[in-house]
Tab-separated table of C-alpha atoms and ligand atoms in Angstrom:
chain	number	residue	atom	x	y	z
A	1	SER	CA	-2.110	17.955	-25.214
A	2	LEU	CA	-2.908	20.014	-22.146
A	3	GLY	CA	-0.928	22.830	-23.747
A	4	SER	CA	-2.847	22.896	-27.017
A	5	SER	CA	-5.852	25.077	-27.643
A	6	LEU	CA	-8.350	22.504	-28.906
A	7	ILE	CA	-11.946	23.208	-28.022
A	8	GLY	CA	-14.884	20.849	-27.703
A	9	SER	CA	-12.686	17.964	-26.558
A	10	MET	CA	-13.253	15.587	-23.687
A	11	TYR	CA	-10.198	14.873	-21.560
A	12	ILE	CA	-10.129	11.885	-19.219
A	13	LEU	CA	-7.385	12.103	-16.589
A	14	ASP	CA	-6.522	9.157	-14.362
A	15	GLU	CA	-5.203	10.398	-10.992
A	16	PRO	CA	-3.294	13.433	-12.281
A	17	SER	CA	-2.371	14.427	-8.700
A	18	ILE	CA	-0.112	11.368	-8.216
A	19	GLY	CA	3.261	12.522	-6.993
A	20	LEU	CA	2.152	16.127	-6.604
A	21	HIS	CA	2.752	18.299	-3.563
A	22	SER	CA	-0.209	20.523	-2.545
A	23	HIS	CA	1.611	23.472	-4.074
A	24	ASP	CA	1.749	21.700	-7.451
A	25	THR	CA	-1.846	20.463	-7.154
A	26	GLN	CA	-3.048	24.074	-7.043
A	27	LYS	CA	-1.180	24.737	-10.298
A	28	LEU	CA	-2.741	21.603	-11.839
A	29	ILE	CA	-6.231	22.779	-10.862
A	30	GLY	CA	-5.484	26.082	-12.616
A	31	VAL	CA	-4.574	24.218	-15.823
A	32	LEU	CA	-7.710	22.040	-15.629
A	33	ARG	CA	-9.896	25.110	-15.065
A	34	SER	CA	-8.458	26.970	-18.043
A	35	LEU	CA	-9.069	23.938	-20.293
A	36	GLN	CA	-12.676	23.857	-19.121
A	37	ALA	CA	-13.051	27.602	-19.639
A	38	GLU	CA	-11.974	27.146	-23.268
A	39	GLY	CA	-14.998	24.933	-23.868
A	40	ASN	CA	-13.677	21.458	-23.079
A	41	THR	CA	-15.026	18.726	-20.814
A	42	LEU	CA	-12.829	17.117	-18.154
A	43	ILE	CA	-13.404	13.826	-16.363
A	44	VAL	CA	-10.901	13.182	-13.582
A	45	VAL	CA	-10.476	9.959	-11.580
A	46	GLU	CA	-9.097	11.190	-8.266
A	47	HIS	CA	-8.871	10.860	-4.465
A	48	ASP	CA	-7.215	14.203	-3.869
A	49	GLU	CA	-9.141	16.465	-1.506
A	50	GLU	CA	-8.222	19.727	-3.244
A	51	ILE	CA	-9.201	18.457	-6.695
A	52	MET	CA	-12.522	17.167	-5.335
A	53	GLU	CA	-13.196	20.585	-3.851
A	54	ALA	CA	-12.442	22.270	-7.176
A	55	ALA	CA	-14.841	20.047	-9.171
A	56	ASP	CA	-18.204	21.251	-10.529
A	57	GLN	CA	-19.701	17.782	-10.323
A	58	LEU	CA	-18.657	14.800	-8.202
A	59	VAL	CA	-19.541	11.137	-8.705
A	60	ASP	CA	-18.728	9.100	-5.586
A	61	LEU	CA	-18.471	5.312	-5.998
A	62	GLY	CA	-18.534	2.750	-3.231
A	63	PRO	CA	-19.523	2.532	-0.481
A	64	MET	CA	-16.437	0.339	0.070
A	65	ALA	CA	-14.032	-1.521	-2.239
A	66	GLY	CA	-14.212	-4.718	-4.300
A	67	ARG	CA	-17.342	-6.766	-3.611
A	68	ASN	CA	-18.570	-4.133	-1.187
A	69	GLY	CA	-18.377	-1.368	-3.743
A	70	GLY	CA	-19.514	-0.757	-7.282
A	71	GLU	CA	-22.472	1.515	-6.573
A	72	ILE	CA	-22.923	5.223	-7.148
A	73	VAL	CA	-23.177	6.569	-3.616
A	74	PHE	CA	-23.567	10.194	-4.618
A	75	GLN	CA	-23.650	12.551	-7.580
A	76	GLY	CA	-23.800	16.321	-7.278
A	77	ASN	CA	-21.666	19.309	-6.347
A	78	HIS	CA	-19.180	19.621	-3.486
A	79	ALA	CA	-21.583	21.411	-1.116
A	80	GLU	CA	-24.228	18.711	-1.655
A	81	LEU	CA	-21.648	15.969	-1.099
A	82	LEU	CA	-20.770	17.436	2.290
A	83	SER	CA	-24.371	16.989	3.456
A	84	GLN	CA	-24.387	13.277	2.524
A	85	ASN	CA	-24.591	10.705	5.297
A	86	GLU	CA	-23.849	7.556	3.307
A	87	SER	CA	-20.656	8.627	1.580
A	88	LEU	CA	-17.377	7.727	3.256
A	89	THR	CA	-15.755	10.466	1.167
A	90	ALA	CA	-18.192	13.025	2.624
A	91	LYS	CA	-17.491	11.841	6.167
A	92	TYR	CA	-13.782	12.584	5.738
A	93	LEU	CA	-14.290	15.844	3.828
A	94	THR	CA	-16.531	17.232	6.579
A	95	GLY	CA	-14.374	15.976	9.427
A	96	ARG	CA	-17.080	13.644	10.814
A	97	LEU	CA	-14.430	10.991	10.222
A	98	SER	CA	-10.822	12.082	10.294
A	99	ILE	CA	-7.293	10.842	10.557
A	100	PRO	CA	-6.402	12.052	14.055
A	101	VAL	CA	-3.330	14.170	14.734
A	102	PRO	CA	-1.195	12.125	17.187
A	103	GLN	CA	-1.333	13.307	20.799
A	104	ASN	CA	2.392	12.744	21.285
A	105	ARG	CA	5.342	12.694	18.918
A	106	ARG	CA	8.026	10.085	19.569
A	107	LYS	CA	11.272	11.626	20.853
A	108	VAL	CA	14.525	11.282	18.898
A	109	ARG	CA	16.876	8.740	20.489
A	110	ASN	CA	18.790	6.608	17.995
A	111	LYS	CA	19.524	8.095	14.594
A	112	ILE	CA	21.388	7.716	11.312
A	113	LEU	CA	23.425	10.696	10.129
A	114	MET	CA	24.344	11.543	6.551
A	115	HIS	CA	27.133	14.055	6.030
A	116	LYS	CA	27.507	16.338	3.014
A	117	VAL	CA	24.623	14.975	0.982
A	118	GLU	CA	25.526	15.857	-2.589
A	119	LYS	CA	24.034	14.372	-5.741
A	120	ASN	CA	21.937	15.777	-8.628
A	121	ASN	CA	20.452	18.976	-7.182
A	122	LEU	CA	21.227	18.175	-3.502
A	123	ARG	CA	23.454	20.945	-2.144
A	124	GLY	CA	25.777	19.190	0.316
A	125	PHE	CA	23.876	19.468	3.611
A	126	ASP	CA	23.996	17.218	6.701
A	127	VAL	CA	20.797	15.439	7.687
A	128	ILE	CA	19.633	13.056	10.422
A	129	PHE	CA	17.119	10.231	10.065
A	130	PRO	CA	15.751	9.363	13.522
A	131	LEU	CA	15.145	5.640	14.144
A	132	ASN	CA	12.183	3.834	15.763
A	133	MET	CA	9.723	6.449	14.588
A	134	LEU	CA	7.678	7.629	11.603
A	135	CYS	CA	10.007	9.887	9.622
A	136	VAL	CA	8.525	11.566	6.527
A	137	VAL	CA	10.665	13.071	3.763
A	138	THR	CA	8.721	15.680	1.825
A	139	GLY	CA	9.026	18.649	-0.526
A	140	VAL	CA	7.562	19.787	-3.855
A	141	SER	CA	8.091	17.666	-6.986
A	142	GLY	CA	11.735	17.748	-8.057
A	143	SER	CA	12.995	18.962	-4.666
A	144	GLY	CA	15.330	15.963	-4.302
A	145	LYS	CA	13.383	13.595	-2.002
A	146	THR	CA	13.877	10.474	-4.100
A	147	THR	CA	17.549	11.250	-4.725
A	148	LEU	CA	18.120	11.616	-0.981
A	149	VAL	CA	16.300	8.492	0.182
A	150	LYS	CA	16.325	6.029	-2.715
A	151	ASP	CA	19.597	6.937	-4.438
A	152	LEU	CA	21.727	7.806	-1.387
A	153	LEU	CA	20.424	6.653	2.007
A	154	TYR	CA	19.143	3.243	0.907
A	155	PRO	CA	22.185	1.936	-1.047
A	156	ARG	CA	24.771	3.427	1.349
A	157	LEU	CA	23.107	2.173	4.505
A	158	LYS	CA	22.550	-1.233	2.924
A	159	ARG	CA	26.244	-1.428	2.042
A	160	ARG	CA	27.209	-0.503	5.598
A	161	ILE	CA	24.900	-3.178	6.992
A	162	GLU	CA	26.271	-5.805	4.617
A	163	GLN	CA	29.837	-4.845	5.451
A	164	ARG	CA	29.170	-5.914	9.038
A	165	GLU	CA	28.366	-9.326	7.643
A	166	GLY	CA	31.810	-9.606	6.061
A	167	HIS	CA	31.453	-7.873	2.684
A	168	GLN	CA	34.168	-5.437	1.675
A	169	ALA	CA	32.832	-1.940	1.181
A	170	SER	CA	33.712	1.417	2.601
A	171	ASP	CA	31.692	4.565	2.666
A	172	GLY	CA	32.189	7.416	5.066
A	173	VAL	CA	28.950	9.195	4.367
A	174	VAL	CA	26.613	7.289	6.690
A	175	SER	CA	27.194	7.218	10.451
A	176	GLY	CA	25.290	7.163	13.738
A	177	ASP	CA	23.536	4.311	15.508
A	178	LEU	CA	24.156	1.790	12.736
A	179	SER	CA	24.075	-1.095	15.204
A	180	GLN	CA	20.376	-0.342	15.738
A	181	VAL	CA	19.533	-1.338	12.144
A	182	ALA	CA	19.933	-5.011	11.245
A	183	GLN	CA	18.118	-4.876	7.902
A	184	ILE	CA	16.778	-2.341	5.443
A	185	GLU	CA	13.719	-2.897	3.228
A	186	TYR	CA	12.741	-0.646	0.332
A	187	VAL	CA	8.997	-1.127	-0.216
A	188	ASN	CA	7.844	0.122	-3.612
A	189	GLN	CA	4.769	-0.434	-5.771
A	190	ASN	CA	6.336	-3.125	-7.968
A	191	PRO	CA	4.222	-6.285	-8.372
A	192	ILE	CA	4.564	-9.039	-5.739
A	193	GLY	CA	4.768	-11.608	-8.515
A	194	LYS	CA	3.965	-11.720	-12.191
A	195	SER	CA	2.659	-15.262	-12.218
A	196	SER	CA	-1.003	-16.165	-11.846
A	197	ARG	CA	0.194	-18.681	-9.235
A	198	SER	CA	1.097	-16.096	-6.616
A	199	ASN	CA	-1.713	-14.424	-4.715
A	200	PRO	CA	-2.324	-12.694	-1.366
A	201	VAL	CA	-2.484	-15.950	0.650
A	202	THR	CA	0.656	-17.454	-0.829
A	203	TYR	CA	2.506	-14.169	-0.193
A	204	VAL	CA	1.680	-14.115	3.534
A	205	LYS	CA	2.224	-17.909	3.656
A	206	ALA	CA	-1.289	-18.690	4.914
A	207	PHE	CA	-1.846	-21.141	2.050
A	208	ASP	CA	0.524	-23.684	3.668
A	209	ASN	CA	-1.780	-23.835	6.702
A	210	MET	CA	-4.892	-24.109	4.527
A	211	ARG	CA	-3.436	-27.041	2.592
A	212	SER	CA	-2.404	-28.883	5.724
A	213	LEU	CA	-5.842	-28.186	7.250
A	214	LEU	CA	-7.588	-29.843	4.288
A	215	SER	CA	-5.162	-32.778	4.175
A	216	SER	CA	-6.000	-33.540	7.818
A	217	GLN	CA	-9.724	-33.989	7.104
A	218	PRO	CA	-11.052	-37.590	7.408
A	219	LEU	CA	-11.757	-38.072	3.681
A	220	ALA	CA	-8.268	-36.811	2.772
A	221	GLN	CA	-6.694	-39.116	5.378
A	222	GLN	CA	-8.663	-42.064	4.058
A	223	ARG	CA	-7.450	-41.326	0.521
A	224	ARG	CA	-3.909	-40.650	1.780
A	225	TYR	CA	-3.835	-37.105	0.372
A	226	LYS	CA	-0.924	-34.973	1.468
A	227	ALA	CA	-0.878	-31.177	1.747
A	228	SER	CA	0.678	-31.118	-1.739
A	229	HIS	CA	-2.556	-32.503	-3.222
A	230	PHE	CA	-4.113	-29.131	-2.407
A	231	SER	CA	-1.390	-27.186	-4.215
A	232	PHE	CA	-1.905	-25.789	-7.711
A	233	ASN	CA	1.867	-25.590	-8.201
A	234	VAL	CA	2.701	-29.304	-8.283
A	235	SER	CA	0.945	-32.143	-10.054
A	236	GLY	CA	-1.134	-34.553	-8.004
A	237	GLY	CA	-4.322	-32.805	-6.973
A	238	ARG	CA	-4.376	-29.987	-9.461
A	239	CYS	CA	-6.207	-30.168	-12.782
A	240	ASP	CA	-3.907	-31.802	-15.342
A	241	ASN	CA	-5.396	-29.954	-18.290
A	242	CYS	CA	-4.684	-26.389	-17.093
A	243	GLU	CA	-1.934	-27.402	-14.628
A	244	GLY	CA	-3.754	-25.589	-11.840
A	245	GLU	CA	-4.079	-22.267	-13.664
A	246	GLY	CA	-7.863	-22.435	-14.047
A	247	ASP	CA	-7.591	-21.167	-17.579
A	248	VAL	CA	-5.789	-22.189	-20.722
A	249	LYS	CA	-3.746	-19.913	-22.931
A	250	VAL	CA	-4.655	-19.958	-26.599
A	251	GLU	CA	-1.875	-18.559	-28.753
A	252	MET	CA	-3.242	-16.430	-31.555
A	253	GLN	CA	-0.914	-15.865	-34.442
A	254	PHE	CA	-0.328	-12.151	-35.084
A	255	MET	CA	-2.565	-11.259	-32.123
A	256	ALA	CA	-2.322	-11.132	-28.339
A	257	ASP	CA	-2.795	-14.485	-26.565
A	258	ILE	CA	-6.241	-15.100	-25.170
A	259	PHE	CA	-7.171	-17.049	-22.043
A	260	LEU	CA	-10.144	-19.414	-21.943
A	261	LYS	CA	-11.626	-21.029	-18.849
A	262	CYS	CA	-10.344	-24.616	-18.546
A	263	GLU	CA	-13.009	-27.014	-19.830
A	264	LEU	CA	-11.960	-29.897	-17.609
A	265	CYS	CA	-12.147	-28.171	-14.189
A	266	SER	CA	-14.374	-25.218	-15.220
A	267	GLY	CA	-11.776	-22.841	-13.838
A	268	LYS	CA	-11.693	-24.518	-10.416
A	269	ARG	CA	-8.003	-25.464	-10.774
A	270	TYR	CA	-8.306	-28.886	-9.037
A	271	LYS	CA	-9.446	-32.441	-9.817
A	272	ASP	CA	-13.014	-33.264	-8.783
A	273	GLU	CA	-11.922	-35.821	-6.165
A	274	VAL	CA	-9.742	-33.233	-4.416
A	275	LEU	CA	-12.679	-30.818	-4.365
A	276	GLU	CA	-14.702	-33.510	-2.548
A	277	VAL	CA	-12.561	-32.923	0.537
A	278	LEU	CA	-14.323	-30.323	2.651
A	279	PHE	CA	-13.539	-28.421	5.819
A	280	ASP	CA	-16.750	-27.080	7.356
A	281	GLU	CA	-18.468	-27.607	3.984
A	282	LYS	CA	-15.809	-25.687	2.034
A	283	SER	CA	-13.450	-27.125	-0.584
A	284	ILE	CA	-10.023	-25.647	-1.367
A	285	TYR	CA	-11.653	-23.914	-4.345
A	286	ASP	CA	-14.416	-22.412	-2.166
A	287	ILE	CA	-11.768	-21.137	0.240
A	288	LEU	CA	-9.708	-19.481	-2.507
A	289	GLU	CA	-12.892	-17.760	-3.719
A	290	MET	CA	-13.495	-16.144	-0.295
A	291	THR	CA	-12.544	-12.534	0.316
A	292	ILE	CA	-10.075	-11.874	3.125
A	293	ASP	CA	-12.955	-10.455	5.207
A	294	GLU	CA	-15.044	-13.602	4.653
A	295	ALA	CA	-12.088	-15.893	5.365
A	296	LEU	CA	-11.353	-14.136	8.670
A	297	GLU	CA	-14.933	-14.713	9.737
A	298	PHE	CA	-14.903	-18.337	8.534
A	299	PHE	CA	-11.572	-19.425	10.062
A	300	GLY	CA	-12.139	-17.208	13.095
A	301	SER	CA	-15.225	-19.273	13.974
A	302	HIS	CA	-12.988	-22.341	14.565
A	303	ARG	CA	-11.188	-21.100	17.641
A	304	ASN	CA	-10.047	-24.503	18.846
A	305	ASN	CA	-8.315	-25.446	15.611
A	306	ASN	CA	-4.593	-24.569	15.598
A	307	GLU	CA	-4.330	-24.286	11.810
A	308	CYS	CA	-7.329	-21.937	11.742
A	309	THR	CA	-5.781	-19.801	14.469
A	310	ARG	CA	-2.560	-19.525	12.456
A	311	ILE	CA	-4.489	-18.680	9.278
A	312	VAL	CA	-6.320	-15.880	11.104
A	313	GLN	CA	-3.008	-14.520	12.453
A	314	LYS	CA	-1.555	-14.413	8.934
A	315	LEU	CA	-4.643	-12.931	7.224
A	316	GLN	CA	-5.445	-10.303	9.848
A	317	PRO	CA	-2.692	-7.869	8.686
A	318	LEU	CA	-4.142	-7.939	5.139
A	319	GLN	CA	-7.446	-6.699	6.543
A	320	ASP	CA	-5.601	-4.195	8.748
A	321	VAL	CA	-3.992	-2.540	5.713
A	322	GLY	CA	-7.405	-2.225	4.033
A	323	LEU	CA	-7.283	-5.200	1.663
A	324	GLY	CA	-10.174	-7.180	3.176
A	325	TYR	CA	-12.042	-7.012	-0.133
A	326	LEU	CA	-9.437	-9.030	-2.104
A	327	LYS	CA	-10.123	-12.684	-2.852
A	328	LEU	CA	-7.666	-15.121	-1.271
A	329	GLY	CA	-6.865	-16.647	-4.643
A	330	GLN	CA	-6.735	-13.421	-6.639
A	331	SER	CA	-3.734	-13.555	-8.974
A	332	SER	CA	-0.952	-11.113	-8.203
A	333	ASN	CA	-0.893	-9.961	-11.800
A	334	THR	CA	-4.370	-8.422	-11.366
A	335	LEU	CA	-3.373	-6.309	-8.348
A	336	SER	CA	-2.624	-2.580	-8.580
A	337	GLY	CA	0.755	-1.184	-7.523
A	338	GLY	CA	-0.779	0.240	-4.343
A	339	GLU	CA	-2.359	-3.110	-3.465
A	340	ALA	CA	0.967	-4.890	-4.040
A	341	GLN	CA	2.728	-2.425	-1.736
A	342	ARG	CA	0.152	-2.975	1.001
A	343	ILE	CA	0.452	-6.775	0.689
A	344	LYS	CA	4.200	-6.357	1.251
A	345	LEU	CA	3.452	-4.185	4.287
A	346	ALA	CA	1.035	-6.845	5.599
A	347	SER	CA	3.658	-9.569	5.145
A	348	PHE	CA	6.104	-7.500	7.215
A	349	LEU	CA	3.445	-7.191	9.916
A	350	VAL	CA	3.121	-11.005	9.919
A	351	LYS	CA	6.826	-11.718	10.249
A	352	GLY	CA	7.803	-8.388	11.852
A	353	GLN	CA	7.297	-9.719	15.368
A	354	ASN	CA	10.300	-12.015	15.059
A	355	GLU	CA	12.527	-9.920	12.824
A	356	ALA	CA	15.668	-8.064	13.871
A	357	PRO	CA	15.273	-4.242	13.908
A	358	THR	CA	14.488	-3.239	10.333
A	359	LEU	CA	14.401	0.145	8.624
A	360	PHE	CA	11.470	0.252	6.197
A	361	ILE	CA	11.446	2.822	3.399
A	362	PHE	CA	8.086	3.432	1.705
A	363	ASP	CA	8.031	5.343	-1.570
A	364	GLU	CA	4.752	7.290	-1.858
A	365	PRO	CA	2.568	4.628	-0.235
A	366	THR	CA	-0.633	6.715	-0.391
A	367	THR	CA	-0.681	6.832	-4.205
A	368	GLY	CA	-4.198	5.918	-5.286
A	369	LEU	CA	-5.515	5.663	-1.718
A	370	HIS	CA	-8.711	7.117	-0.302
A	371	PHE	CA	-8.589	8.813	3.155
A	372	HIS	CA	-10.053	5.696	4.721
A	373	ASP	CA	-7.208	3.530	3.421
A	374	ILE	CA	-4.561	6.120	4.357
A	375	HIS	CA	-5.875	5.913	7.906
A	376	LYS	CA	-5.398	2.123	7.909
A	377	LEU	CA	-1.958	2.438	6.341
A	378	LEU	CA	-0.816	4.777	9.131
A	379	ILE	CA	-2.083	2.372	11.793
A	380	ALA	CA	-0.130	-0.458	10.129
A	381	MET	CA	3.077	1.610	9.937
A	382	ASN	CA	2.768	2.552	13.593
A	383	ALA	CA	2.342	-1.148	14.404
A	384	LEU	CA	5.720	-1.822	12.734
A	385	ILE	CA	7.318	0.931	14.831
A	386	GLU	CA	5.804	-0.499	18.021
A	387	LEU	CA	7.435	-3.841	17.102
A	388	GLY	CA	10.815	-2.069	17.301
A	389	HIS	CA	11.302	-1.165	13.631
A	390	SER	CA	11.848	2.206	11.919
A	391	VAL	CA	9.829	3.746	9.085
A	392	ILE	CA	10.899	6.396	6.566
A	393	VAL	CA	8.241	7.541	4.096
A	394	ILE	CA	8.671	9.658	0.961
A	395	GLU	CA	5.334	11.435	0.764
A	396	HIS	CA	3.416	14.627	-0.113
A	397	ASN	CA	0.145	13.630	1.481
A	398	MET	CA	-0.613	16.112	4.277
A	399	ASP	CA	-2.499	13.515	6.347
A	400	VAL	CA	0.670	11.401	6.479
A	401	ILE	CA	2.924	14.401	7.160
A	402	LYS	CA	0.736	15.590	10.047
A	403	CYS	CA	1.057	12.109	11.644
A	404	ALA	CA	4.861	11.994	11.368
A	405	ASP	CA	7.101	12.084	14.416
A	406	TRP	CA	9.784	13.815	12.361
A	407	VAL	CA	9.651	15.603	8.994
A	408	ILE	CA	12.533	16.304	6.604
A	409	ASP	CA	11.438	18.980	4.119
A	410	LEU	CA	13.499	19.578	0.980
A	411	GLY	CA	13.210	22.458	-1.445
A	412	PRO	CA	12.133	25.164	-1.252
A	413	GLY	CA	11.183	24.638	-4.930
A	414	GLY	CA	11.926	21.934	-7.508
A	415	GLY	CA	14.963	21.362	-9.775
A	416	VAL	CA	17.505	24.195	-9.568
A	417	ASN	CA	15.272	25.908	-6.994
A	418	GLY	CA	15.355	22.839	-4.755
A	419	GLY	CA	18.018	20.617	-3.251
A	420	ASN	CA	18.285	22.356	0.117
A	421	LEU	CA	17.300	21.051	3.516
A	422	VAL	CA	14.554	23.567	4.300
A	423	PHE	CA	13.506	22.067	7.606
A	424	SER	CA	13.772	19.045	9.875
A	425	GLY	CA	11.779	18.563	13.068
A	426	THR	CA	8.199	17.990	14.228
A	427	PRO	CA	5.099	18.807	12.145
A	428	GLU	CA	4.123	21.585	14.592
A	429	GLU	CA	7.501	23.294	14.072
A	430	LEU	CA	7.252	22.785	10.297
A	431	ALA	CA	3.873	24.560	10.191
A	432	ARG	CA	5.614	27.624	11.672
A	433	CYS	CA	8.535	27.496	9.201
A	434	GLU	CA	7.948	30.385	6.801
A	435	GLU	CA	10.409	29.220	4.135
A	436	SER	CA	8.606	25.876	3.727
A	437	LEU	CA	5.842	25.439	1.135
A	438	THR	CA	4.922	22.182	2.902
A	439	GLY	CA	4.534	24.048	6.200
A	440	LYS	CA	2.115	26.492	4.586
A	441	TYR	CA	-0.268	23.667	3.587
A	442	LEU	CA	0.311	21.647	6.752
A	443	GLY	CA	-0.922	24.281	9.234
A	444	PRO	CA	-4.673	23.875	8.570
A	445	LYS	CA	-4.314	20.064	8.806
A	446	LEU	CA	-2.918	20.300	12.330
A	447	ASN	CA	-5.839	22.447	13.498
A	448	PRO	CA	-8.754	21.144	11.436
A	449	VAL	CA	-12.020	23.079	11.357
A	450	THR	CA	-14.794	20.486	11.281
A	451	ALA	CA	-18.231	21.003	9.775
A	452	GLU	CA	-19.792	20.810	13.224
A	453	SER	CA	-17.607	23.410	14.890
B	1	ZN	ZN1	-8.322	-27.132	-15.371
């Protein structure tokens, strides 16, 4: 409909910049502007810096996420936003807060090589993926990034790794320091679980500690409750009417099913007697209702309790990746793709300390993220690298590219105009590469001009 010449229409666009390189974003802004000039109204939900700058009117919500958000922090034009003190968005746009450019880039030591990369529009080049660092694969839309990483590197390297474990497979394309990679994980935005029974705490396995903590309380001991009494997955302590779901599905003939709060437990998921067991005045239901931020404060105040210490260790990475606003018991099926991807990242941070060297591939992890969350995401990825792992990111976000140790830029254009290896090396070298469209947009990010200077 963006191509039609309707006038007097209102268009609502939800994150139209997703998956767009800066070069494509400029084209998108041109299309939006021409629609407006024809007499239409456009409302855009967006985090993209360039689109914000192009807007006539900005409405900034926050100040933070979840329970700590929900207010209009600012409304006005871009220049007025920049003078705001309260808005986190304004702090990043003016450079008062910023994602710092790393002082040092990690040096290439171990690496994976791919010879004659040829598939779809990829033109048969050789490429290296350095290990134990943040390697970003970029390029305009359609340049071949996904084909290179998801369709070629991931399956071929995985096959090579599995072959070492006795499987029969042969592929001559991948070589290099293969012994330095014990596992490969492709981290996408698919849900962490479709059931209402999985949630952030079950995913990072902190719920096991919470259940055993409650079962060790005097009242639970006296009643001979086991940890399983505090589970909503098995019968015993959970509400029998809703089987621990908290709500009951009502099947409507010819219509979508509806969910009603369980009348027996009032949505609390457990039997009353189980809810009588308290740890520091909190029942299992009260705990599941806490946000991750609140839970860290609550369990963190019990320093001498081993279970509490373990719970804090497992929840901390969720806060580190910017998910402190989620409720512990929030069903996975209500999480966005970006939230699911960050929960996966947090779970790797929990178990990453004991894992064999792993190569993590993230497919556009900044989709839907505000600057503030991108900053946290980068800190979390660097933590994985410091634990001895490797990270490859498919990304167009300039703040991620500027923080890379190594950039692989494909293009120069998309489709038939793409498929070449335009550049590989450090961000500073990329900014000087004249053939690269990414380099053109990266330069200003490496030498930011702040509002104060
Ligand atoms: Zn119930």
